[in-house]
Short mmCIF file of C-alpha atoms in Angstrom, two decimals:
data_model
loop_
_atom_site.label_atom_id
_atom_site.label_comp_id
_atom_site.label_asym_id
_atom_site.label_seq_id
_atom_site.Cartn_x
_atom_site.Cartn_y
_atom_site.Cartn_z
CA UNK A 482 189.11 143.03 -0.71
CA UNK A 483 189.66 145.80 -3.28
CA UNK A 484 186.59 146.86 -4.79
CA UNK A 485 186.68 147.81 -9.08
CA UNK A 486 183.70 148.77 -10.57
CA UNK A 487 183.45 151.09 -13.65
CA UNK A 488 180.64 153.67 -13.37
CA UNK A 489 179.45 157.08 -14.61
CA UNK A 490 178.51 157.73 -11.35
CA UNK A 491 179.18 161.50 -10.72
CA UNK A 492 181.22 162.81 -13.92
CA UNK A 493 184.24 165.38 -13.21
CA UNK A 494 182.44 168.49 -14.02
CA UNK A 495 185.63 169.70 -15.39
CA UNK A 496 186.96 168.54 -18.97
CA UNK A 497 190.36 169.38 -17.27
CA UNK A 498 189.58 167.42 -14.36
CA UNK A 499 192.40 164.62 -15.20
CA UNK A 500 194.92 166.66 -16.26
CA UNK A 501 194.49 169.38 -13.08
CA UNK A 502 194.44 166.00 -10.59
CA UNK A 503 197.32 164.48 -12.99
CA UNK A 504 199.60 167.22 -11.38
CA UNK A 505 199.20 165.79 -7.76
CA UNK A 506 199.16 162.35 -8.84
CA UNK A 507 201.78 161.07 -6.77
CA UNK A 508 200.78 162.93 -3.45
CA UNK A 509 197.08 161.27 -3.87
CA UNK A 510 199.05 157.71 -4.19
CA UNK A 511 200.95 158.67 -1.38
CA UNK A 512 197.98 159.22 0.60
CA UNK A 513 196.38 156.02 -0.61
CA UNK A 514 200.03 154.40 0.18
CA UNK A 515 199.54 155.69 3.69
CA UNK A 516 196.01 154.51 4.55
CA UNK A 517 196.30 151.13 3.03
CA UNK A 518 193.28 152.38 0.82
CA UNK A 519 190.68 152.17 3.51
CA UNK A 520 187.88 153.66 2.73
CA UNK A 521 187.20 155.01 6.33
CA UNK A 522 190.37 156.99 6.02
CA UNK A 523 189.76 158.15 2.51
CA UNK A 524 185.89 159.41 3.80
CA UNK A 525 187.67 161.45 6.97
CA UNK A 526 190.00 162.75 4.69
CA UNK A 527 187.23 164.28 2.18
CA UNK A 528 185.57 165.42 5.39
CA UNK A 529 188.52 167.52 6.06
CA UNK A 530 188.73 168.57 2.78
CA UNK A 531 185.26 170.32 3.13
CA UNK A 532 185.61 171.49 6.39
CA UNK A 533 188.59 173.13 5.29
CA UNK A 534 186.49 174.81 2.66
CA UNK A 535 183.65 175.56 4.88
CA UNK A 536 181.51 173.06 3.93
CA UNK A 537 179.80 170.74 5.93
CA UNK A 538 181.12 166.80 6.01
CA UNK A 539 180.48 164.40 2.93
CA UNK A 540 177.50 162.17 3.78
CA UNK A 541 178.53 158.43 3.14
CA UNK A 542 176.19 158.13 0.32
CA UNK A 543 178.46 160.79 -1.26
CA UNK A 544 181.64 159.30 -0.53
CA UNK A 545 180.43 155.74 -1.83
CA UNK A 546 179.32 157.49 -5.15
CA UNK A 547 182.27 159.53 -5.45
CA UNK A 548 184.31 155.67 -4.93
CA UNK A 549 181.80 154.24 -6.94
CA UNK A 550 180.79 151.63 -4.28
CA UNK A 551 177.31 150.29 -2.93
CA UNK A 552 176.13 151.54 0.25
CA UNK A 553 176.59 147.91 1.35
CA UNK A 554 180.14 147.95 0.24
CA UNK A 555 181.42 151.14 2.11
CA UNK A 556 180.00 148.85 5.67
CA UNK A 557 182.64 145.88 4.73
CA UNK A 558 185.16 146.13 7.59
CA UNK A 559 188.44 146.82 6.15
CA UNK A 560 186.46 148.33 2.90
CA UNK A 561 189.79 148.91 0.73
CA UNK A 562 189.61 150.54 -2.73
CA UNK A 563 192.35 150.78 -5.15
CA UNK A 564 194.90 153.94 -5.95
CA UNK A 565 192.72 154.16 -9.62
CA UNK A 566 189.17 154.67 -7.97
CA UNK A 567 191.11 157.53 -5.73
CA UNK A 568 192.29 159.13 -8.14
CA UNK A 569 189.06 159.26 -10.09
CA UNK A 570 186.91 160.62 -6.78
CA UNK A 571 189.54 163.21 -6.81
CA UNK A 572 188.76 164.18 -10.51
CA UNK A 573 184.77 164.19 -9.20
CA UNK A 574 185.48 166.95 -6.78
CA UNK A 575 187.26 169.32 -9.55
CA UNK A 576 184.64 172.30 -9.99
CA UNK A 577 184.21 173.68 -13.90
CA UNK A 578 186.07 177.07 -12.55
CA UNK A 579 189.31 174.95 -10.84
CA UNK A 580 192.92 175.09 -11.83
CA UNK A 581 195.77 173.63 -10.53
CA UNK A 582 196.50 176.58 -8.70
CA UNK A 583 193.32 176.58 -6.60
CA UNK A 584 192.64 172.98 -6.61
CA UNK A 585 196.12 172.51 -5.06
CA UNK A 586 194.98 175.51 -2.14
CA UNK A 587 191.49 173.82 -1.34
CA UNK A 588 191.99 169.83 -2.05
CA UNK A 589 196.08 169.12 -2.20
CA UNK A 590 196.92 170.95 0.83
CA UNK A 591 194.89 169.12 2.81
CA UNK A 592 196.16 165.92 1.43
CA UNK A 593 199.71 166.55 1.79
CA UNK A 594 199.02 167.72 5.59
CA UNK A 595 197.14 164.11 6.28
CA UNK A 596 199.94 162.13 4.61
CA UNK A 597 202.29 163.64 6.65
CA UNK A 598 200.57 163.18 10.07
CA UNK A 599 199.14 159.82 9.23
CA UNK A 600 203.15 158.87 7.95
CA UNK A 601 204.42 160.29 11.32
CA UNK A 602 201.76 158.36 13.29
CA UNK A 603 202.88 154.98 11.78
CA UNK A 604 206.73 155.82 12.23
CA UNK A 605 205.97 156.83 15.87
CA UNK A 606 203.35 153.64 16.81
CA UNK A 607 205.79 151.10 15.57
CA UNK A 608 208.11 152.57 18.06
CA UNK A 609 205.22 152.05 20.80
CA UNK A 610 203.84 148.74 20.06
CA UNK A 611 205.78 146.54 22.06
CA UNK A 612 205.10 149.33 25.17
CA UNK A 613 201.25 148.95 24.32
CA UNK A 614 201.20 145.16 23.64
CA UNK A 615 202.23 145.11 27.70
CA UNK A 616 199.87 147.70 28.42
CA UNK A 617 196.61 146.00 26.88
CA UNK A 618 198.03 142.62 28.57
CA UNK A 619 198.37 144.66 31.87
CA UNK A 620 194.85 145.30 32.09
CA UNK A 621 193.21 142.83 29.80
CA UNK A 622 192.05 145.22 27.35
CA UNK A 623 189.94 147.01 29.58
CA UNK A 624 188.30 150.00 28.35
CA UNK A 625 188.72 151.84 31.54
CA UNK A 626 192.50 150.98 31.91
CA UNK A 627 192.97 151.73 28.25
CA UNK A 628 190.82 155.63 28.87
CA UNK A 629 192.88 156.40 32.08
CA UNK A 630 196.26 156.32 30.18
CA UNK A 631 194.62 157.98 27.61
CA UNK A 632 193.41 160.91 29.49
CA UNK A 633 196.94 161.42 30.62
CA UNK A 634 198.10 162.38 27.51
CA UNK A 635 195.84 165.24 27.45
CA UNK A 636 196.12 168.98 28.53
CA UNK A 637 194.83 168.59 32.36
CA UNK A 638 192.02 171.09 31.54
CA UNK A 639 190.77 169.11 28.83
CA UNK A 640 190.65 165.98 30.96
CA UNK A 641 187.14 166.70 32.46
CA UNK A 642 185.60 167.12 28.64
CA UNK A 643 186.10 163.73 27.87
CA UNK A 644 184.10 160.97 29.79
CA UNK A 645 184.57 157.32 29.29
CA UNK A 646 181.57 157.05 26.97
CA UNK A 647 182.40 160.00 25.05
CA UNK A 648 186.17 158.52 24.68
CA UNK A 649 185.01 154.98 23.84
CA UNK A 650 182.79 156.20 20.75
CA UNK A 651 184.73 159.77 19.14
CA UNK A 652 188.46 157.89 19.82
CA UNK A 653 187.90 154.37 19.75
CA UNK A 654 185.04 154.40 17.61
CA UNK A 655 183.24 151.32 19.68
CA UNK A 656 180.20 151.49 21.45
CA UNK A 657 179.33 153.90 24.47
CA UNK A 658 179.20 150.92 26.99
CA UNK A 659 182.31 149.27 25.98
CA UNK A 660 184.14 147.36 28.34
CA UNK A 661 186.91 145.99 26.21
CA UNK A 662 189.20 146.97 23.55
CA UNK A 663 190.60 144.39 20.89
CA UNK A 664 194.44 145.23 20.77
CA UNK A 665 194.73 146.27 17.16
CA UNK A 666 191.48 148.13 17.39
CA UNK A 667 193.01 150.24 20.27
CA UNK A 668 196.40 150.91 18.33
CA UNK A 669 194.74 151.64 14.97
CA UNK A 670 192.54 154.35 16.77
CA UNK A 671 195.47 155.76 18.72
CA UNK A 672 197.34 155.87 15.65
CA UNK A 673 194.50 157.57 14.17
CA UNK A 674 194.23 160.20 17.15
CA UNK A 675 197.74 161.21 16.81
CA UNK A 676 199.14 164.59 15.97
CA UNK A 677 202.18 165.50 14.28
CA UNK A 678 203.88 166.82 17.86
CA UNK A 679 203.29 163.33 19.43
CA UNK A 680 206.28 161.35 19.70
CA UNK A 681 206.92 157.99 21.09
CA UNK A 682 209.92 159.57 23.76
CA UNK A 683 207.03 161.52 25.24
CA UNK A 684 204.20 158.99 25.02
CA UNK A 685 206.63 155.98 26.79
CA UNK A 686 206.62 157.15 29.97
CA UNK A 687 202.92 157.14 30.35
CA UNK A 688 202.49 153.64 29.00
CA UNK A 689 205.01 152.69 31.69
CA UNK A 690 203.37 154.34 34.40
CA UNK A 691 200.11 152.94 33.74
CA UNK A 692 201.64 148.99 33.03
CA UNK A 693 202.79 149.51 36.80
CA UNK A 694 199.69 150.53 37.91
CA UNK A 695 197.64 147.81 35.99
CA UNK A 696 200.20 145.45 37.97
CA UNK A 697 199.08 146.91 41.47
CA UNK A 698 195.70 145.99 41.99
CA UNK A 699 194.91 148.38 44.72
CA UNK A 700 196.45 151.15 42.20
CA UNK A 701 194.32 149.92 39.28
CA UNK A 702 191.03 149.99 41.43
CA UNK A 703 191.63 153.35 43.09
CA UNK A 704 192.81 154.80 38.88
CA UNK A 705 189.30 153.08 38.06
CA UNK A 706 187.29 154.56 40.97
CA UNK A 707 188.81 158.14 40.33
CA UNK A 708 187.74 157.75 36.67
CA UNK A 709 184.30 156.83 37.67
CA UNK A 710 184.19 159.96 39.84
CA UNK A 711 185.24 162.33 37.06
CA UNK A 712 182.63 160.85 34.96
CA UNK A 713 180.10 161.71 37.35
CA UNK A 714 181.55 165.22 38.12
CA UNK A 715 182.13 166.00 34.01
CA UNK A 716 178.14 164.90 33.54
CA UNK A 717 175.97 167.63 32.11
CA UNK A 718 172.97 168.30 33.78
CA UNK A 719 169.92 166.08 33.32
CA UNK A 720 167.91 167.60 30.41
CA UNK A 721 164.10 168.29 30.54
CA UNK A 722 162.00 165.57 29.77
CA UNK A 723 160.94 165.21 25.91
CA UNK A 724 157.33 164.58 24.66
CA UNK A 725 156.56 161.64 23.45
CA UNK A 726 155.74 163.05 20.09
CA UNK A 727 159.28 164.79 19.80
CA UNK A 728 160.98 161.13 20.44
CA UNK A 729 158.72 159.22 18.30
CA UNK A 730 159.86 161.63 15.29
CA UNK A 731 163.33 161.32 16.06
CA UNK A 732 163.13 157.51 16.21
CA UNK A 733 162.24 157.25 12.64
CA UNK A 734 165.81 158.97 11.62
CA UNK A 735 167.63 157.20 13.90
CA UNK A 736 169.90 155.54 11.27
CA UNK A 737 170.44 158.76 9.37
CA UNK A 738 171.56 160.29 12.37
CA UNK A 739 173.81 157.49 13.45
CA UNK A 740 175.55 157.44 9.91
CA UNK A 741 176.15 161.48 10.11
CA UNK A 742 177.21 161.04 13.54
CA UNK A 743 179.91 158.15 12.19
CA UNK A 744 180.95 160.43 9.26
CA UNK A 745 181.99 163.78 11.62
CA UNK A 746 183.69 161.42 13.99
CA UNK A 747 181.34 163.34 16.85
CA UNK A 748 183.02 166.32 16.25
CA UNK A 749 181.32 169.33 17.83
CA UNK A 750 182.85 171.56 15.52
CA UNK A 751 181.14 169.54 12.61
CA UNK A 752 177.68 169.05 14.44
CA UNK A 753 177.86 172.72 15.05
CA UNK A 754 178.25 173.08 11.16
CA UNK A 755 175.60 170.89 10.49
CA UNK A 756 172.84 172.59 13.04
CA UNK A 757 174.23 175.94 11.45
CA UNK A 758 173.28 174.86 7.96
CA UNK A 759 169.88 173.45 9.41
CA UNK A 760 168.94 176.78 10.78
CA UNK A 761 170.07 178.96 7.50
#
């Protein structure tokens, strides 16, 4: 359901905000179409814009205010906003000293790149959908089976850095302990993880290979065992025991920490920025 709520929250700081943003209305509407107005994708874009400008990720509360939503509405799945709401959110981002040129460099450049990547991913996933459906059926949606396929797409030197629980959270946006990934959720998350250089032509051979593995019980069991062995080898050293006092204090802010993790997508670069800001 599209949320339409007139509000005076976070008015534009620049009296020329409408005319500045109006110069890029078509680019903003193109992004809205590419993401189908989904608030989670809009929030990710705004966090990328913040990172592009050396800023920490935008908290969910601020994103809600920009889009004139309540936090309860932000949690709806899917939460979708109109083109007008998105345009208004961009107007609120215009600073008092912004001009069309610097707003284009600071903000619209990221919008264009994100839209280009999203369109590319949509096009390539459309070609891959029949194969993905067969892959998902062959492993019965097993998180391990899908993880094994995904790992093969990464450079070999990066594979040991991604355990399955980490992949569940960071790529599939699921609980660490998830054992099953629904088909449409897998396809959507895969699409969102694609880079502009990823193509159906290069991905399809890996899909075909893992469909064959999943249809061979012995090969599937061997692949699952290899995943467990890799996870054990990549596991970090056990941290020193925390005191109960430390645990009790942090436990009071579990929701806020969880919200930040969701906002940043668990990305280490953004977590590092947060810790640097805390230190400052």
